[in-house]
Short mmCIF file of C-alpha atoms in Angstrom, two decimals:
data_model
loop_
_atom_site.label_atom_id
_atom_site.label_comp_id
_atom_site.label_asym_id
_atom_site.label_seq_id
_atom_site.Cartn_x
_atom_site.Cartn_y
_atom_site.Cartn_z
CA UNK A 1 -158.15 -50.97 117.44
CA UNK A 2 -156.75 -52.50 119.92
CA UNK A 3 -159.35 -53.07 122.88
CA UNK A 4 -158.86 -50.13 125.48
CA UNK A 5 -158.93 -52.46 128.75
CA UNK A 6 -155.20 -53.58 126.78
CA UNK A 7 -154.15 -49.85 126.90
CA UNK A 8 -153.72 -49.97 131.09
CA UNK A 9 -150.42 -48.58 131.72
CA UNK A 10 -150.72 -48.90 135.43
CA UNK A 11 -152.38 -46.15 138.08
CA UNK A 12 -152.56 -42.20 138.72
CA UNK A 13 -151.74 -40.15 142.08
CA UNK A 14 -155.13 -41.35 142.48
CA UNK A 15 -154.40 -44.86 142.98
CA UNK A 16 -156.81 -45.35 140.25
CA UNK A 17 -156.65 -46.86 136.91
CA UNK A 18 -155.31 -44.63 133.90
CA UNK A 19 -154.95 -45.75 130.47
CA UNK A 20 -151.88 -45.11 128.65
CA UNK A 21 -153.47 -42.47 125.80
CA UNK A 22 -155.06 -40.77 128.77
CA UNK A 23 -151.96 -40.77 130.79
CA UNK A 24 -149.40 -39.43 127.98
CA UNK A 25 -152.96 -36.58 127.37
CA UNK A 26 -151.98 -35.07 130.70
CA UNK A 27 -148.09 -35.86 130.96
CA UNK A 28 -148.17 -33.78 127.69
CA UNK A 29 -150.58 -30.84 129.28
CA UNK A 30 -147.26 -30.59 132.23
CA UNK A 31 -144.83 -30.89 130.56
CA UNK A 32 -144.16 -26.67 130.26
CA UNK A 33 -145.81 -26.51 134.21
CA UNK A 34 -143.32 -23.96 136.24
CA UNK A 35 -140.58 -26.04 138.16
CA UNK A 36 -138.27 -25.19 141.07
CA UNK A 37 -135.84 -27.55 143.39
CA UNK A 38 -135.97 -25.30 146.14
CA UNK A 39 -136.46 -26.85 149.94
CA UNK A 40 -139.17 -24.25 151.15
CA UNK A 41 -138.21 -26.36 154.48
CA UNK A 42 -134.47 -25.42 155.69
CA UNK A 43 -133.03 -22.80 158.38
CA UNK A 44 -131.81 -20.98 155.05
CA UNK A 45 -135.00 -20.19 154.73
CA UNK A 46 -136.79 -20.50 156.95
CA UNK A 47 -135.32 -17.67 158.17
CA UNK A 48 -135.84 -15.41 155.35
CA UNK A 49 -138.72 -17.30 153.04
CA UNK A 50 -140.05 -14.12 151.10
CA UNK A 51 -136.82 -13.59 148.37
CA UNK A 52 -138.00 -17.38 147.76
CA UNK A 53 -141.55 -16.79 147.66
CA UNK A 54 -141.30 -13.53 144.75
CA UNK A 55 -139.08 -16.09 143.36
CA UNK A 56 -142.04 -19.09 143.10
CA UNK A 57 -144.54 -16.15 142.18
CA UNK A 58 -142.46 -15.29 138.75
CA UNK A 59 -141.95 -18.69 137.86
CA UNK A 60 -146.19 -19.09 137.91
CA UNK A 61 -149.42 -19.47 139.94
CA UNK A 62 -148.81 -23.13 140.05
CA UNK A 63 -145.16 -24.55 140.56
CA UNK A 64 -144.19 -28.20 141.02
CA UNK A 65 -141.39 -28.71 143.86
CA UNK A 66 -139.31 -31.54 142.68
CA UNK A 67 -137.16 -31.56 146.14
CA UNK A 68 -140.97 -32.65 147.73
CA UNK A 69 -142.25 -33.97 144.62
CA UNK A 70 -145.85 -31.85 145.64
CA UNK A 71 -147.31 -28.58 144.10
CA UNK A 72 -147.60 -25.37 145.12
CA UNK A 73 -149.84 -22.15 144.32
CA UNK A 74 -147.24 -18.89 145.34
CA UNK A 75 -150.18 -16.09 143.82
CA UNK A 76 -152.86 -14.41 145.90
CA UNK A 77 -155.57 -14.67 143.56
CA UNK A 78 -154.77 -18.68 143.40
CA UNK A 79 -154.60 -18.85 147.10
CA UNK A 80 -157.72 -17.48 148.16
CA UNK A 81 -159.49 -19.66 144.79
CA UNK A 82 -158.24 -22.49 146.71
CA UNK A 83 -158.94 -21.38 150.09
CA UNK A 84 -162.51 -20.92 148.66
CA UNK A 85 -163.26 -24.40 146.89
CA UNK A 86 -163.63 -27.08 149.48
CA UNK A 87 -165.06 -29.27 147.23
CA UNK A 88 -162.36 -29.32 144.88
CA UNK A 89 -159.24 -28.67 146.70
CA UNK A 90 -159.97 -30.60 150.24
CA UNK A 91 -158.91 -30.69 153.66
CA UNK A 92 -160.27 -33.98 154.34
CA UNK A 93 -157.65 -36.01 153.52
CA UNK A 94 -155.54 -34.14 156.23
CA UNK A 95 -153.49 -31.17 155.22
CA UNK A 96 -150.05 -32.16 155.74
CA UNK A 97 -147.98 -32.74 153.44
CA UNK A 98 -147.10 -36.12 154.92
CA UNK A 99 -149.24 -39.12 153.90
CA UNK A 100 -148.97 -40.62 157.14
CA UNK A 101 -149.79 -37.80 159.77
CA UNK A 102 -152.61 -37.22 156.84
CA UNK A 103 -154.53 -40.73 157.87
CA UNK A 104 -153.42 -40.11 161.65
CA UNK A 105 -155.38 -36.44 161.90
CA UNK A 106 -158.19 -36.49 159.32
CA UNK A 107 -161.06 -39.23 158.88
CA UNK A 108 -163.41 -40.63 161.83
CA UNK A 109 -162.53 -40.25 165.36
CA UNK A 110 -159.69 -38.53 163.87
CA UNK A 111 -160.58 -35.20 162.07
CA UNK A 112 -161.02 -31.97 163.60
CA UNK A 113 -162.51 -28.55 161.97
CA UNK A 114 -159.60 -27.92 159.11
CA UNK A 115 -159.24 -31.13 158.49
CA UNK A 116 -163.40 -31.95 157.58
CA UNK A 117 -165.34 -30.85 155.03
CA UNK A 118 -169.18 -30.24 155.31
CA UNK A 119 -171.50 -32.41 157.01
CA UNK A 120 -168.97 -33.44 159.53
CA UNK A 121 -166.55 -29.40 159.09
CA UNK A 122 -170.29 -28.38 160.39
CA UNK A 123 -171.09 -30.30 163.27
CA UNK A 124 -167.41 -30.23 164.31
CA UNK A 125 -167.16 -26.53 163.83
CA UNK A 126 -170.40 -25.54 165.79
CA UNK A 127 -168.91 -27.31 168.68
CA UNK A 128 -165.42 -26.18 168.52
CA UNK A 129 -166.61 -22.93 167.99
CA UNK A 130 -169.05 -21.40 170.32
CA UNK A 131 -166.32 -19.99 173.06
CA UNK A 132 -164.74 -18.36 170.02
CA UNK A 133 -167.35 -16.09 168.91
CA UNK A 134 -167.67 -12.37 169.40
CA UNK A 135 -170.57 -12.23 171.21
CA UNK A 136 -169.10 -15.64 173.51
CA UNK A 137 -165.86 -13.56 173.94
CA UNK A 138 -167.27 -10.95 175.40
CA UNK A 139 -167.93 -12.52 178.61
CA UNK A 140 -163.82 -12.79 179.12
CA UNK A 141 -163.33 -9.18 177.20
CA UNK A 142 -162.19 -7.87 180.96
CA UNK A 143 -160.48 -10.55 182.14
CA UNK A 144 -158.42 -9.95 179.28
CA UNK A 145 -158.26 -6.52 179.49
CA UNK A 146 -157.35 -6.46 183.40
CA UNK A 147 -154.75 -9.64 182.87
CA UNK A 148 -152.89 -6.86 179.89
CA UNK A 149 -152.84 -3.86 181.80
CA UNK A 150 -150.26 -5.37 184.94
CA UNK A 151 -148.89 -6.72 182.49
CA UNK A 152 -147.50 -3.69 180.56
CA UNK A 153 -146.71 -2.31 184.28
CA UNK A 154 -144.47 -4.62 185.30
CA UNK A 155 -142.70 -4.18 181.76
CA UNK A 156 -142.57 -0.81 182.65
CA UNK A 157 -140.92 -1.72 185.97
CA UNK A 158 -138.52 -3.79 184.16
CA UNK A 159 -137.62 -1.79 181.41
CA UNK A 160 -135.53 -4.65 179.66
CA UNK A 161 -137.66 -8.20 178.12
CA UNK A 162 -138.12 -10.55 176.52
CA UNK A 163 -140.95 -9.88 174.01
CA UNK A 164 -141.82 -12.90 173.40
CA UNK A 165 -141.51 -15.29 176.89
CA UNK A 166 -142.98 -11.54 178.52
CA UNK A 167 -144.97 -9.91 176.58
CA UNK A 168 -146.27 -12.50 173.70
CA UNK A 169 -146.92 -15.46 175.66
CA UNK A 170 -148.68 -14.43 178.84
CA UNK A 171 -151.71 -13.94 177.22
CA UNK A 172 -152.73 -16.99 175.40
CA UNK A 173 -150.69 -18.77 178.65
CA UNK A 174 -152.97 -17.95 181.28
CA UNK A 175 -155.66 -16.65 179.71
CA UNK A 176 -156.73 -19.00 176.70
CA UNK A 177 -155.28 -22.25 178.84
CA UNK A 178 -157.32 -21.50 181.77
CA UNK A 179 -160.58 -21.26 179.38
CA UNK A 180 -159.61 -24.35 177.57
CA UNK A 181 -159.32 -26.08 180.90
CA UNK A 182 -156.80 -29.21 180.42
CA UNK A 183 -155.67 -31.18 183.74
CA UNK A 184 -152.06 -28.97 184.48
CA UNK A 185 -149.79 -31.90 182.90
CA UNK A 186 -151.91 -30.96 179.45
CA UNK A 187 -151.31 -26.84 180.36
CA UNK A 188 -147.36 -27.13 180.87
CA UNK A 189 -147.39 -29.14 177.81
CA UNK A 190 -149.43 -27.07 175.43
CA UNK A 191 -146.45 -24.61 174.03
CA UNK A 192 -144.53 -28.19 172.75
CA UNK A 193 -147.25 -29.77 171.79
CA UNK A 194 -148.21 -27.00 168.82
CA UNK A 195 -144.78 -26.68 167.63
CA UNK A 196 -144.92 -30.60 167.09
CA UNK A 197 -148.44 -30.05 166.04
CA UNK A 198 -146.73 -27.78 163.15
CA UNK A 199 -144.04 -29.43 162.47
CA UNK A 200 -145.23 -32.58 161.61
CA UNK A 201 -147.11 -30.60 158.89
CA UNK A 202 -144.16 -30.20 156.74
CA UNK A 203 -141.88 -33.43 155.16
CA UNK A 204 -140.14 -36.05 157.25
CA UNK A 205 -136.90 -34.40 157.92
CA UNK A 206 -135.41 -33.99 161.03
CA UNK A 207 -137.93 -30.91 162.18
CA UNK A 208 -140.70 -33.38 161.22
CA UNK A 209 -139.08 -37.07 162.41
CA UNK A 210 -138.50 -35.58 165.98
CA UNK A 211 -141.80 -34.32 166.22
CA UNK A 212 -143.41 -37.20 165.78
CA UNK A 213 -143.37 -39.32 169.56
CA UNK A 214 -145.08 -36.07 170.69
CA UNK A 215 -147.55 -35.98 168.40
CA UNK A 216 -147.89 -39.63 170.13
CA UNK A 217 -147.72 -38.52 173.35
CA UNK A 218 -150.38 -35.37 172.46
CA UNK A 219 -152.46 -38.62 171.02
CA UNK A 220 -152.87 -40.71 174.05
CA UNK A 221 -153.08 -37.07 176.20
CA UNK A 222 -156.48 -36.88 174.57
CA UNK A 223 -158.00 -40.72 174.86
CA UNK A 224 -156.93 -40.95 178.20
CA UNK A 225 -156.54 -37.68 180.59
CA UNK A 226 -158.92 -35.14 178.58
CA UNK A 227 -161.22 -36.67 179.17
CA UNK A 228 -164.74 -35.64 181.82
CA UNK A 229 -164.17 -35.83 185.31
CA UNK A 230 -160.06 -34.34 184.28
CA UNK A 231 -161.02 -31.45 182.59
CA UNK A 232 -162.56 -27.80 184.25
CA UNK A 233 -166.01 -27.86 184.83
CA UNK A 234 -167.63 -26.63 181.84
CA UNK A 235 -164.54 -24.74 180.76
CA UNK A 236 -163.65 -25.71 176.64
CA UNK A 237 -162.53 -28.87 176.09
CA UNK A 238 -164.89 -29.83 178.89
CA UNK A 239 -167.49 -28.92 176.41
CA UNK A 240 -167.12 -31.45 174.07
CA UNK A 241 -167.70 -33.94 175.81
CA UNK A 242 -171.01 -32.34 176.92
CA UNK A 243 -171.83 -31.71 173.07
CA UNK A 244 -171.16 -35.99 173.09
CA UNK A 245 -173.40 -36.61 175.84
CA UNK A 246 -176.43 -34.71 173.56
CA UNK A 247 -176.10 -36.27 170.49
CA UNK A 248 -174.23 -33.45 168.74
CA UNK A 249 -171.70 -35.22 167.47
CA UNK A 250 -169.88 -38.95 167.98
CA UNK A 251 -168.21 -39.39 170.59
CA UNK A 252 -165.48 -40.96 168.62
CA UNK A 253 -164.52 -37.17 167.59
CA UNK A 254 -164.21 -35.82 170.67
CA UNK A 255 -160.23 -36.50 170.73
CA UNK A 256 -159.43 -35.57 167.67
CA UNK A 257 -161.31 -32.41 167.87
CA UNK A 258 -159.13 -31.59 171.57
CA UNK A 259 -156.90 -30.98 169.72
CA UNK A 260 -158.16 -27.64 167.78
CA UNK A 261 -157.76 -25.84 171.47
CA UNK A 262 -154.30 -27.51 171.89
CA UNK A 263 -152.12 -26.55 168.89
CA UNK A 264 -153.53 -23.38 166.77
CA UNK A 265 -154.83 -21.18 169.96
CA UNK A 266 -151.36 -20.54 170.98
CA UNK A 267 -148.75 -20.74 168.70
CA UNK A 268 -150.35 -18.58 166.38
CA UNK A 269 -151.63 -15.20 168.30
CA UNK A 270 -147.49 -14.95 170.08
CA UNK A 271 -146.26 -15.29 167.07
CA UNK A 272 -148.61 -12.70 165.22
CA UNK A 273 -148.76 -10.80 168.47
CA UNK A 274 -144.19 -11.34 168.48
CA UNK A 275 -144.34 -9.66 164.82
CA UNK A 276 -146.51 -7.13 166.15
CA UNK A 277 -144.33 -5.94 168.12
CA UNK A 278 -140.74 -6.26 165.63
CA UNK A 279 -142.50 -4.61 162.68
CA UNK A 280 -143.72 -1.35 165.77
CA UNK A 281 -140.38 -1.21 167.63
CA UNK A 282 -138.50 -1.32 163.96
CA UNK A 283 -141.02 1.19 162.53
CA UNK A 284 -141.57 3.64 165.18
CA UNK A 285 -143.18 6.21 163.02
CA UNK A 286 -145.69 3.80 162.90
CA UNK A 287 -146.10 3.69 166.64
CA UNK A 288 -146.31 7.27 167.03
CA UNK A 289 -148.71 6.93 164.33
CA UNK A 290 -151.15 4.51 166.54
CA UNK A 291 -150.40 6.36 169.79
CA UNK A 292 -151.26 9.80 167.88
CA UNK A 293 -155.02 7.59 166.33
CA UNK A 294 -156.23 4.66 168.51
CA UNK A 295 -158.47 3.78 165.13
CA UNK A 296 -155.86 2.65 163.40
CA UNK A 297 -154.66 -0.14 166.05
CA UNK A 298 -156.96 -2.75 163.85
CA UNK A 299 -154.71 -1.73 160.80
CA UNK A 300 -152.21 -2.33 162.43
CA UNK A 301 -152.40 -5.62 163.90
CA UNK A 302 -153.50 -6.54 159.81
CA UNK A 303 -151.11 -4.84 158.62
CA UNK A 304 -148.31 -8.00 160.35
CA UNK A 305 -151.12 -10.41 160.14
CA UNK A 306 -150.30 -9.71 156.41
CA UNK A 307 -146.57 -8.55 156.67
CA UNK A 308 -145.85 -12.36 158.80
CA UNK A 309 -148.63 -15.11 158.81
CA UNK A 310 -147.84 -16.60 161.67
CA UNK A 311 -148.90 -20.24 159.14
CA UNK A 312 -146.53 -19.85 156.38
CA UNK A 313 -148.50 -22.82 154.30
CA UNK A 314 -151.24 -25.54 155.06
CA UNK A 315 -151.70 -28.23 152.45
CA UNK A 316 -154.71 -29.43 150.15
CA UNK A 317 -155.81 -32.68 148.08
CA UNK A 318 -156.90 -31.97 145.27
CA UNK A 319 -160.04 -33.44 144.43
CA UNK A 320 -160.18 -32.68 139.96
CA UNK A 321 -157.95 -31.17 137.64
CA UNK A 322 -157.62 -27.96 138.16
CA UNK A 323 -156.02 -24.99 135.68
CA UNK A 324 -154.47 -21.83 136.90
CA UNK A 325 -153.26 -20.03 134.15
CA UNK A 326 -153.05 -22.95 131.70
CA UNK A 327 -151.16 -24.51 134.45
CA UNK A 328 -152.96 -28.10 135.22
CA UNK A 329 -152.75 -29.50 137.77
CA UNK A 330 -153.79 -33.38 137.94
CA UNK A 331 -156.25 -35.16 140.17
CA UNK A 332 -155.28 -36.56 142.82
CA UNK A 333 -152.31 -33.97 143.99
CA UNK A 334 -151.10 -32.77 146.92
CA UNK A 335 -150.51 -28.92 146.44
CA UNK A 336 -148.79 -26.72 149.30
CA UNK A 337 -151.22 -23.46 149.90
CA UNK A 338 -148.70 -20.36 150.76
CA UNK A 339 -150.34 -18.10 152.37
CA UNK A 340 -147.00 -16.47 153.42
CA UNK A 341 -146.54 -15.44 149.83
CA UNK A 342 -150.01 -14.55 148.82
CA UNK A 343 -149.83 -11.70 151.34
CA UNK A 344 -146.90 -10.53 149.25
CA UNK A 345 -148.02 -10.72 145.97
CA UNK A 346 -147.11 -7.99 144.07
CA UNK A 347 -150.50 -8.35 141.53
CA UNK A 348 -152.42 -7.49 144.90
CA UNK A 349 -150.62 -5.37 147.40
CA UNK A 350 -148.45 -2.23 145.95
CA UNK A 351 -145.15 -2.22 147.96
CA UNK A 352 -145.74 -4.75 149.82
CA UNK A 353 -142.42 -4.95 151.67
CA UNK A 354 -143.73 -2.36 152.91
CA UNK A 355 -145.27 -1.60 156.54
CA UNK A 356 -147.91 0.64 156.67
CA UNK A 357 -150.82 0.44 159.36
CA UNK A 358 -152.88 2.67 157.19
CA UNK A 359 -152.48 0.03 154.31
CA UNK A 360 -155.84 -0.98 153.08
CA UNK A 361 -154.99 -5.11 154.75
CA UNK A 362 -158.21 -6.57 156.08
CA UNK A 363 -158.49 -8.97 152.69
CA UNK A 364 -155.14 -11.22 153.42
CA UNK A 365 -155.27 -15.04 154.10
CA UNK A 366 -152.84 -15.13 156.75
CA UNK A 367 -156.39 -16.81 158.42
CA UNK A 368 -157.16 -18.66 155.77
CA UNK A 369 -160.73 -17.62 153.73
CA UNK A 370 -164.21 -19.87 153.27
CA UNK A 371 -164.73 -22.41 155.47
CA UNK A 372 -161.67 -23.07 157.46
CA UNK A 373 -161.35 -19.55 158.19
CA UNK A 374 -158.96 -19.58 161.55
CA UNK A 375 -162.16 -20.13 163.89
CA UNK A 376 -159.81 -18.67 166.89
CA UNK A 377 -159.55 -14.91 164.51
CA UNK A 378 -161.42 -13.23 167.20
CA UNK A 379 -159.92 -14.37 170.18
CA UNK A 380 -157.11 -13.90 168.90
CA UNK A 381 -157.86 -10.05 168.02
CA UNK A 382 -159.15 -9.56 170.91
CA UNK A 383 -156.39 -10.98 173.34
CA UNK A 384 -153.92 -8.73 170.51
CA UNK A 385 -155.82 -5.40 170.79
CA UNK A 386 -155.84 -5.40 174.71
CA UNK A 387 -152.03 -6.29 174.78
CA UNK A 388 -151.52 -3.01 172.58
CA UNK A 389 -153.90 -0.72 174.14
CA UNK A 390 -152.03 -1.52 177.51
CA UNK A 391 -148.78 -0.38 175.63
CA UNK A 392 -150.02 2.60 174.01
CA UNK A 393 -151.52 3.88 177.21
CA UNK A 394 -148.24 2.79 179.80
CA UNK A 395 -145.34 3.15 177.32
CA UNK A 396 -143.76 6.13 175.03
CA UNK A 397 -141.83 4.10 173.07
CA UNK A 398 -139.78 0.73 172.60
CA UNK A 399 -136.63 -0.41 171.14
CA UNK A 400 -135.98 -4.37 169.57
CA UNK A 401 -132.99 -6.68 169.32
CA UNK A 402 -132.67 -9.09 166.63
CA UNK A 403 -134.99 -11.83 167.58
CA UNK A 404 -134.42 -16.21 167.15
CA UNK A 405 -136.43 -17.24 164.38
CA UNK A 406 -138.44 -20.70 165.51
CA UNK A 407 -137.19 -23.11 163.49
CA UNK A 408 -141.24 -24.75 162.23
CA UNK A 409 -142.34 -26.37 159.14
CA UNK A 410 -145.40 -25.04 158.90
CA UNK A 411 -144.54 -21.91 161.54
CA UNK A 412 -142.94 -18.57 161.35
CA UNK A 413 -142.34 -16.76 164.43
CA UNK A 414 -139.91 -16.15 166.91
CA UNK A 415 -138.18 -17.61 169.94
CA UNK A 416 -136.99 -14.52 171.53
CA UNK A 417 -137.30 -11.31 170.85
CA UNK A 418 -135.35 -8.38 172.69
CA UNK A 419 -137.49 -5.24 173.65
CA UNK A 420 -136.13 -1.87 175.67
CA UNK A 421 -139.19 -0.78 177.33
CA UNK A 422 -139.31 3.34 177.86
CA UNK A 423 -142.79 4.17 179.87
CA UNK A 424 -144.05 7.71 178.95
CA UNK A 425 -144.20 9.35 181.81
CA UNK A 426 -139.85 8.58 181.66
CA UNK A 427 -139.39 7.81 177.65
CA UNK A 428 -136.42 10.51 176.51
#
């Protein structure tokens, strides 16, 4: 028998030397893997992704996407398993599909709490998550509720509005941007940078490529402008540098951590609000249920998040060979976690395409799961709850028109959502 060192064939996906006999064994395991040539990032799929997600779920819990040479996890059980096991399915090598983007957004000096594992993740999360706890948010609850009431008063006067620009964007752009405390030029660019950030997480298609100059602009802003002296004193962003001065985090981490407040703090809440408005407008019986019983409000918010996860996918790097119902995913693979597919998995949810605010839906994965659960989810729920309570106080019903879908590689939401408001005192 020839020595093992003569059987070396090449390197595997992880860049490790691999013997030919081992490679053949591994490839034989993959012969029967489910495959699809679907492109999840076309305009057609972005406009209506749910039939495609169902097709992928029917193929198997893990499916090889030949178009992008990446795995995807399709079903609720598998998605929750991946999200809950950061040791096997790590974010420390990035959560994008493009290797260059992953390198630029992970590692020392570049990572944030999403693109890091413990112990660095815990150090970052203690700082960036501090103002986002329910206890900390109690200090700004009254301000958010007052802003929401003033907003709804204005809506009742105008009657015909854009549900995105005139409603969903208002609280995040007025409250969150002020709390973060960026310089004025940064505030004006937050939405644009956030959209670019999420586009860059997908493939380098037209959307991804066009995002790169804006990502570089954001990077330079975080290094040169989002710094002490230019940030609002004691704002959320300024507290990152305060923590570095106390030795709680390395100073080189501050620019990467700054991105947490610029990207995820806006678009996800805005899109979640838009989805809730759309579904309540399309289902007036559910709006009336809510008017008659406000204890259903948390369920209504969760149901909109389940139906339309604002972040439809992120990726993970596989540290160790893993099996999903006998489907083998090799070490070194990159896989997509399909949050939006998991939230409509027929194996988990009865009649998953129906909007039902009475459904037991608190275990959806729109905010993630495990250590990387969205740090801003309590803020998002506070903003949406305040808005809906103000609407329930003043609005008898509202109608929605056809939305304009936002074209984004990893987000699902609307650019426009026509609303017609019928205040309670004049409703017909």
